[in-house]
XYZ file of C-alpha atoms in Angstrom:
466
model
C 106.395 132.342 127.599
C 102.700 131.684 126.963
C 101.584 128.625 125.003
C 98.426 127.462 123.277
C 97.694 123.929 122.030
C 95.869 122.983 118.856
C 94.673 119.386 118.747
C 94.197 118.860 115.027
C 92.613 115.522 114.094
C 92.104 114.294 110.564
C 90.821 111.125 108.963
C 94.252 109.475 108.993
C 95.873 110.964 112.075
C 96.051 113.652 114.721
C 98.670 115.867 116.284
C 99.159 118.266 119.169
C 100.774 121.510 118.048
C 102.069 124.059 120.562
C 101.817 127.665 119.460
C 103.522 130.730 120.906
C 104.697 134.204 119.924
C 108.380 135.142 119.749
C 109.792 138.419 118.433
C 106.489 139.253 116.783
C 106.261 135.947 114.917
C 104.012 132.968 115.501
C 105.946 129.788 116.238
C 104.725 126.202 116.351
C 106.093 122.981 117.779
C 104.669 119.513 117.236
C 104.745 117.629 120.516
C 102.628 114.548 119.815
C 101.273 112.655 116.803
C 99.015 109.627 116.461
C 97.299 107.539 113.806
C 93.573 107.525 113.131
C 91.257 105.694 110.773
C 87.882 104.111 110.336
C 87.366 100.628 111.756
C 84.612 98.151 111.043
C 82.288 97.729 114.015
C 78.818 96.202 114.075
C 78.819 96.168 110.286
C 79.627 99.902 110.022
C 82.740 101.982 109.426
C 83.263 103.773 112.749
C 85.669 106.104 114.498
C 87.307 104.708 117.628
C 86.481 107.666 119.867
C 87.888 106.008 122.981
C 91.235 105.487 121.266
C 91.265 109.053 119.891
C 90.599 110.442 123.362
C 93.382 108.345 124.901
C 95.759 109.988 122.457
C 94.387 113.443 123.266
C 95.244 112.841 126.931
C 98.697 111.465 126.092
C 99.445 114.552 124.031
C 98.265 116.866 126.795
C 100.362 114.967 129.346
C 103.340 115.651 127.075
C 102.826 119.389 127.744
C 103.385 118.743 131.422
C 106.375 116.536 130.682
C 108.142 119.288 128.698
C 106.933 122.010 131.098
C 104.956 123.954 128.483
C 101.511 124.343 130.012
C 98.995 125.857 127.576
C 96.795 128.848 128.321
C 94.033 127.118 126.386
C 93.333 124.108 124.188
C 91.346 123.929 120.942
C 90.211 120.873 118.984
C 89.361 120.658 115.297
C 88.356 117.658 113.174
C 86.602 116.865 109.910
C 82.928 117.806 109.577
C 79.550 116.011 109.239
C 80.162 113.185 111.756
C 78.599 113.239 115.223
C 77.576 111.313 118.325
C 74.300 111.177 120.234
C 74.178 111.426 124.024
C 71.513 110.152 126.430
C 70.209 111.902 129.566
C 73.262 110.778 131.531
C 75.636 112.180 128.933
C 76.628 108.748 127.660
C 77.173 108.033 123.994
C 74.332 106.178 122.287
C 75.331 103.845 119.475
C 78.590 104.153 117.542
C 80.427 107.084 115.983
C 79.776 106.005 112.405
C 82.036 107.671 109.837
C 81.108 109.538 106.693
C 82.592 106.904 104.380
C 80.116 104.272 105.579
C 77.458 103.432 102.983
C 74.482 103.733 105.346
C 73.433 106.991 103.668
C 72.863 105.338 100.287
C 69.386 106.373 99.117
C 68.849 108.703 102.078
C 68.908 111.740 99.809
C 65.697 110.491 98.189
C 64.152 110.026 101.636
C 65.000 113.620 102.544
C 63.871 115.064 99.200
C 60.531 113.300 99.569
C 59.947 115.704 102.492
C 61.860 118.823 101.497
C 63.133 119.386 97.968
C 66.809 119.628 97.112
C 66.171 123.124 95.755
C 64.553 124.383 98.963
C 67.197 122.734 101.112
C 69.950 124.588 99.262
C 68.040 127.857 99.324
C 67.740 127.617 103.102
C 71.184 126.248 103.989
C 73.437 127.081 101.034
C 75.190 123.752 101.600
C 76.392 121.537 98.782
C 74.807 118.115 98.546
C 77.189 115.463 99.804
C 75.543 112.108 100.464
C 77.451 111.822 103.752
C 76.207 115.142 105.220
C 74.736 114.866 108.704
C 71.217 115.454 107.407
C 71.386 112.141 105.502
C 73.191 110.315 108.306
C 70.363 111.239 110.673
C 67.808 109.975 108.177
C 69.705 106.664 107.998
C 69.553 106.373 111.789
C 65.866 107.258 111.787
C 65.190 104.484 109.278
C 67.487 101.818 110.731
C 67.402 102.523 114.481
C 64.557 104.939 115.305
C 65.026 104.280 119.019
C 68.381 106.101 118.979
C 67.221 109.633 118.125
C 64.124 109.106 120.273
C 66.249 108.392 123.359
C 68.863 111.075 122.579
C 69.170 114.305 124.534
C 71.998 115.928 122.586
C 73.831 115.771 119.274
C 77.484 116.768 119.347
C 79.834 116.917 116.381
C 83.063 114.952 116.907
C 85.234 117.858 118.191
C 82.381 119.037 120.418
C 82.157 115.586 121.976
C 85.902 115.540 122.603
C 85.560 118.960 124.273
C 82.759 117.494 126.386
C 85.004 114.636 127.521
C 87.610 117.188 128.641
C 85.254 119.609 130.399
C 81.941 117.860 131.039
C 80.213 120.682 129.120
C 78.239 120.451 125.891
C 78.810 123.347 123.526
C 77.964 123.378 119.820
C 80.098 125.389 117.384
C 78.970 127.255 114.295
C 81.511 126.322 111.583
C 81.151 122.578 112.093
C 77.392 122.808 112.506
C 77.034 124.251 109.012
C 78.361 120.985 107.537
C 75.241 119.219 108.813
C 73.116 120.921 106.105
C 70.723 121.887 108.893
C 71.836 125.476 109.600
C 70.026 128.370 107.956
C 72.499 130.451 105.930
C 70.539 133.665 106.545
C 70.154 133.423 110.336
C 73.270 131.405 111.176
C 71.156 129.238 113.493
C 69.667 125.757 113.280
C 66.809 125.702 110.746
C 64.109 124.327 113.027
C 61.611 124.204 110.171
C 63.776 121.688 108.304
C 64.451 119.755 111.501
C 60.737 119.507 112.310
C 59.764 118.465 108.787
C 62.331 115.668 108.792
C 61.163 114.456 112.184
C 64.462 114.936 113.964
C 64.138 115.806 117.690
C 64.693 119.546 118.113
C 66.014 119.183 121.652
C 69.238 117.502 120.501
C 70.451 120.609 118.666
C 72.137 122.959 121.130
C 72.737 126.688 120.846
C 75.446 127.546 118.324
C 78.554 129.351 119.543
C 81.271 131.128 117.599
C 84.984 130.246 117.546
C 86.737 131.876 120.476
C 84.008 131.014 122.979
C 85.213 129.362 126.182
C 83.858 125.859 126.770
C 85.227 125.377 130.282
C 88.109 124.152 132.410
C 89.334 120.563 132.547
C 87.350 118.310 134.863
C 89.063 117.134 138.020
C 89.522 113.694 136.478
C 91.270 115.144 133.424
C 93.450 117.400 135.591
C 94.680 114.345 137.477
C 95.401 112.425 134.281
C 97.351 115.131 132.435
C 98.933 116.828 135.448
C 97.667 120.388 134.964
C 94.553 122.496 134.502
C 93.676 124.515 131.434
C 90.652 125.910 129.668
C 89.132 124.542 126.487
C 88.204 127.181 123.912
C 86.252 126.658 120.723
C 88.532 126.795 117.718
C 86.894 126.910 114.326
C 86.227 123.234 114.985
C 85.738 122.265 111.349
C 89.275 121.691 110.137
C 88.772 123.527 106.850
C 87.436 126.572 108.699
C 90.635 126.583 110.761
C 92.804 126.073 107.666
C 91.185 129.009 105.855
C 91.962 131.239 108.840
C 95.636 130.569 108.091
C 95.483 131.583 104.414
C 98.124 134.361 104.271
C 96.240 136.524 101.773
C 96.884 140.263 101.742
C 93.378 141.071 100.515
C 89.811 139.951 101.131
C 88.304 137.396 98.797
C 91.491 135.635 97.700
C 91.204 132.189 96.121
C 92.505 129.327 98.245
C 92.846 125.563 98.193
C 92.906 123.777 101.506
C 94.778 120.730 100.291
C 94.727 117.493 102.215
C 92.643 114.329 102.142
C 90.093 116.608 100.500
C 90.836 119.613 98.329
C 88.573 122.490 99.343
C 88.812 125.271 96.789
C 87.033 128.575 97.117
C 87.001 132.110 98.427
C 85.626 133.957 101.447
C 82.381 135.910 101.054
C 80.311 137.882 103.539
C 76.858 136.824 102.276
C 75.952 133.297 101.213
C 75.291 132.632 97.530
C 72.345 130.257 97.847
C 71.092 130.830 94.315
C 69.842 128.124 91.970
C 72.872 128.736 89.738
C 75.248 128.211 92.632
C 73.479 124.956 93.553
C 73.721 123.617 90.019
C 77.458 124.326 90.064
C 77.640 122.366 93.338
C 79.172 125.154 95.442
C 78.764 125.178 99.189
C 78.528 128.047 101.699
C 80.138 126.637 104.822
C 80.418 128.750 107.930
C 83.718 130.479 108.596
C 85.340 132.514 111.337
C 83.597 135.771 112.250
C 80.403 134.813 110.372
C 82.175 134.726 107.015
C 81.253 132.088 104.457
C 83.643 129.667 102.838
C 82.271 129.614 99.307
C 83.939 126.504 97.989
C 83.817 123.142 96.292
C 84.792 119.815 97.779
C 87.192 118.048 95.412
C 88.276 114.489 96.195
C 91.851 115.585 96.861
C 94.918 113.697 98.036
C 92.732 110.883 99.366
C 93.325 109.343 95.937
C 97.120 109.532 96.262
C 96.976 108.362 99.885
C 94.934 105.321 98.869
C 97.136 104.398 95.892
C 100.301 104.771 97.966
C 98.877 102.429 100.610
C 97.931 99.880 97.949
C 101.022 99.759 95.724
C 103.787 102.052 97.038
C 103.818 101.934 100.825
C 107.640 101.944 100.775
C 107.732 105.397 99.172
C 107.008 108.779 100.715
C 104.811 111.376 99.024
C 107.813 113.440 97.921
C 109.227 110.462 95.998
C 105.863 109.763 94.432
C 105.602 113.420 93.320
C 109.019 113.225 91.655
C 108.144 109.961 89.909
C 104.834 111.373 88.687
C 106.590 114.412 87.206
C 108.726 112.119 85.000
C 105.846 109.932 83.774
C 104.561 110.436 80.224
C 100.806 109.916 80.172
C 97.953 112.292 79.289
C 94.970 110.447 80.818
C 92.798 112.218 83.377
C 89.782 111.214 85.474
C 86.936 113.108 87.135
C 88.184 113.521 90.716
C 84.669 114.388 91.879
C 83.135 111.117 90.661
C 81.596 109.311 93.627
C 83.282 106.121 92.433
C 86.499 107.434 94.033
C 84.938 108.104 97.467
C 85.548 104.642 98.967
C 86.428 102.079 96.261
C 87.674 98.617 97.145
C 90.846 99.505 95.231
C 91.627 103.074 94.229
C 94.312 101.844 91.850
C 91.933 99.579 89.955
C 89.158 102.185 89.960
C 91.436 104.752 88.303
C 92.514 102.186 85.702
C 88.895 101.222 85.038
C 87.848 104.861 84.635
C 90.602 105.432 82.056
C 89.715 102.209 80.238
C 86.025 103.123 80.117
C 86.788 106.563 78.671
C 89.094 105.171 75.994
C 92.257 106.704 77.469
C 95.637 105.122 78.115
C 95.450 102.929 81.189
C 98.160 103.900 83.696
C 100.504 101.235 85.036
C 102.635 101.563 88.151
C 102.786 104.246 90.804
C 104.446 106.900 88.595
C 101.775 106.866 85.877
C 98.856 106.488 88.281
C 100.124 109.397 90.419
C 100.609 111.464 87.260
C 96.978 110.848 86.302
C 95.802 111.864 89.795
C 97.879 115.056 89.983
C 96.936 116.182 86.471
C 93.287 115.390 87.155
C 93.392 117.448 90.345
C 94.978 120.388 88.527
C 92.244 120.257 85.880
C 89.598 120.161 88.620
C 91.131 123.221 90.284
C 91.176 125.212 87.044
C 87.562 124.323 86.274
C 86.568 125.341 89.803
C 88.432 128.672 89.472
C 86.516 129.503 86.302
C 83.230 128.692 88.027
C 84.137 130.887 91.024
C 84.854 133.717 88.608
C 81.519 133.161 86.887
C 79.564 133.180 90.156
C 81.426 136.131 91.685
C 81.297 138.150 88.463
C 84.985 138.944 88.429
C 88.270 137.645 87.072
C 90.846 136.575 89.639
C 94.158 137.737 88.262
C 96.050 137.359 91.510
C 97.476 134.467 93.453
C 96.085 131.075 94.320
C 96.932 130.134 97.898
C 97.479 126.445 98.628
C 97.570 125.604 102.329
C 97.676 122.362 104.283
C 99.675 119.174 103.852
C 99.055 119.145 100.110
C 100.983 122.398 99.743
C 104.113 120.222 99.819
C 103.103 118.483 96.557
C 105.632 120.287 94.350
C 104.522 118.690 91.085
C 100.870 119.539 91.683
C 101.717 123.153 92.546
C 103.823 123.496 89.385
C 101.031 121.983 87.275
C 98.490 124.387 88.738
C 100.684 127.434 88.071
C 101.494 126.340 84.520
C 97.969 125.351 83.520
C 96.127 128.225 85.246
C 98.523 131.037 84.412
C 98.345 132.163 88.057
C 101.034 132.594 90.660
C 100.640 129.792 93.192
C 101.711 130.429 96.780
C 102.056 127.232 98.783
C 102.027 127.192 102.576
C 101.793 127.077 105.449
C 101.616 123.281 105.419
C 100.285 123.155 108.991
C 97.473 125.592 108.179
C 94.746 123.823 110.145
C 96.705 123.766 113.386
C 97.889 127.346 112.815
C 94.303 128.511 112.244
C 93.221 126.668 115.376
C 95.953 128.394 117.407
C 95.024 131.730 115.824
C 91.473 131.476 117.170
C 92.851 130.757 120.653
C 95.285 133.676 120.515
C 92.614 136.100 119.307
C 90.328 134.906 122.113
C 93.082 135.666 124.619
C 93.769 139.102 123.119
C 97.303 138.280 121.971
C 96.370 139.005 118.347
C 93.682 141.651 117.730
C 91.841 140.167 114.764
C 91.977 137.814 111.777
C 93.463 140.369 109.385
C 96.371 140.978 111.758
C 96.792 137.242 112.271
C 97.140 136.598 108.543
C 99.910 139.175 108.253
C 101.710 137.523 111.156
C 101.259 134.085 109.571
C 102.665 135.287 106.244
C 105.831 136.559 107.923
C 106.178 133.575 110.268
C 105.974 130.494 108.059
C 107.537 129.223 104.846
C 105.529 130.195 101.760
C 106.813 128.886 98.403
C 106.027 130.699 95.155
C 105.414 128.940 91.829
C 105.333 131.084 88.690
C 103.231 130.287 85.591
């Protein structure tokens, strides 16, 4: 039996998922899981890269322990965040996270050099104040010595690959989240980089998912007990998740539902028009040079935060059931920046309802009801805007993949309110997409279209009727 390992790391945790083929179906097995989160360090919200990497090694050692040695390993994480390396390959500064407020006002700094309109026309990327382009401007303003002494910029999964192999390799899908990649050429936009005064040398050649990074270093081999190769997955987690959308036709509408809700469709040419910019769509890079034409919606981050604050003793399934029984009609704008990193999500939702003259929710059931209904409304609005931009009406299914596909109440709301069939699953879409890239690279699956058919027949997909 041949195995492949996806190391899928999100904002709240990571896991090692073994993948293999059996009787024509793709099978997965979780072998290790760990917690993750931002920590305050030197006045910033940072990722503990050392701790994350310790868990990566523990998970890999588990493969040896259960005698399931992978053919290759792929890592995916969230986008936009990065580290800088010096000439000796050592990390400079901290791995500051996207929820830190250091980018406040950095959009104005960037637009004083290159306009928002031109930036979108060149990159096709939606403005998010935490995009790498603004993070780099914050560093340039606060600590100019850091980029000046840097030799290489690596996105978080690329740096973790580097720690495993000793080799620096940049990957296309994650690079597009920087807002520094030209959507026409698929390469770094050196004109933007020069104008902003960022050192060109730190941006390495972009490689596509499926490219081999290298074998484990001798030190890593000794620590985990075996040797394997590291292969580039679609290292941006949403790019991996979209690979696992079990659609039977091109251009289906999907929602990658997790901490964020990413709703969109796949297109072959970026829509970097002024109209698309004003609607706040993004054209992120996908597998095989496709584009993920989507919107970032705040997502289950709101539920995760509220649960932590007032209902830590309840699981998400219980909260869903409670929300379904609550009687409240208030909704909030899930895309309002006020919900990005509030001191209290619960109080911020209450305040938003109070300010808009709506009933103020009390308790976990009503607050969850407001969040789920608000998300459903956001999805429906986004669907209409996709239809407007693509010039067609989507009469088919909406595919919900990722952990949020288990939110029964939200799926039912979406089906009822949109009038569309909602197909939910697979829930482990990101890891499955990661494994898919590894299997295609090894020739086990011929292409993405074939992989999606295999995924549809291999994993649980629930159907919700309007």
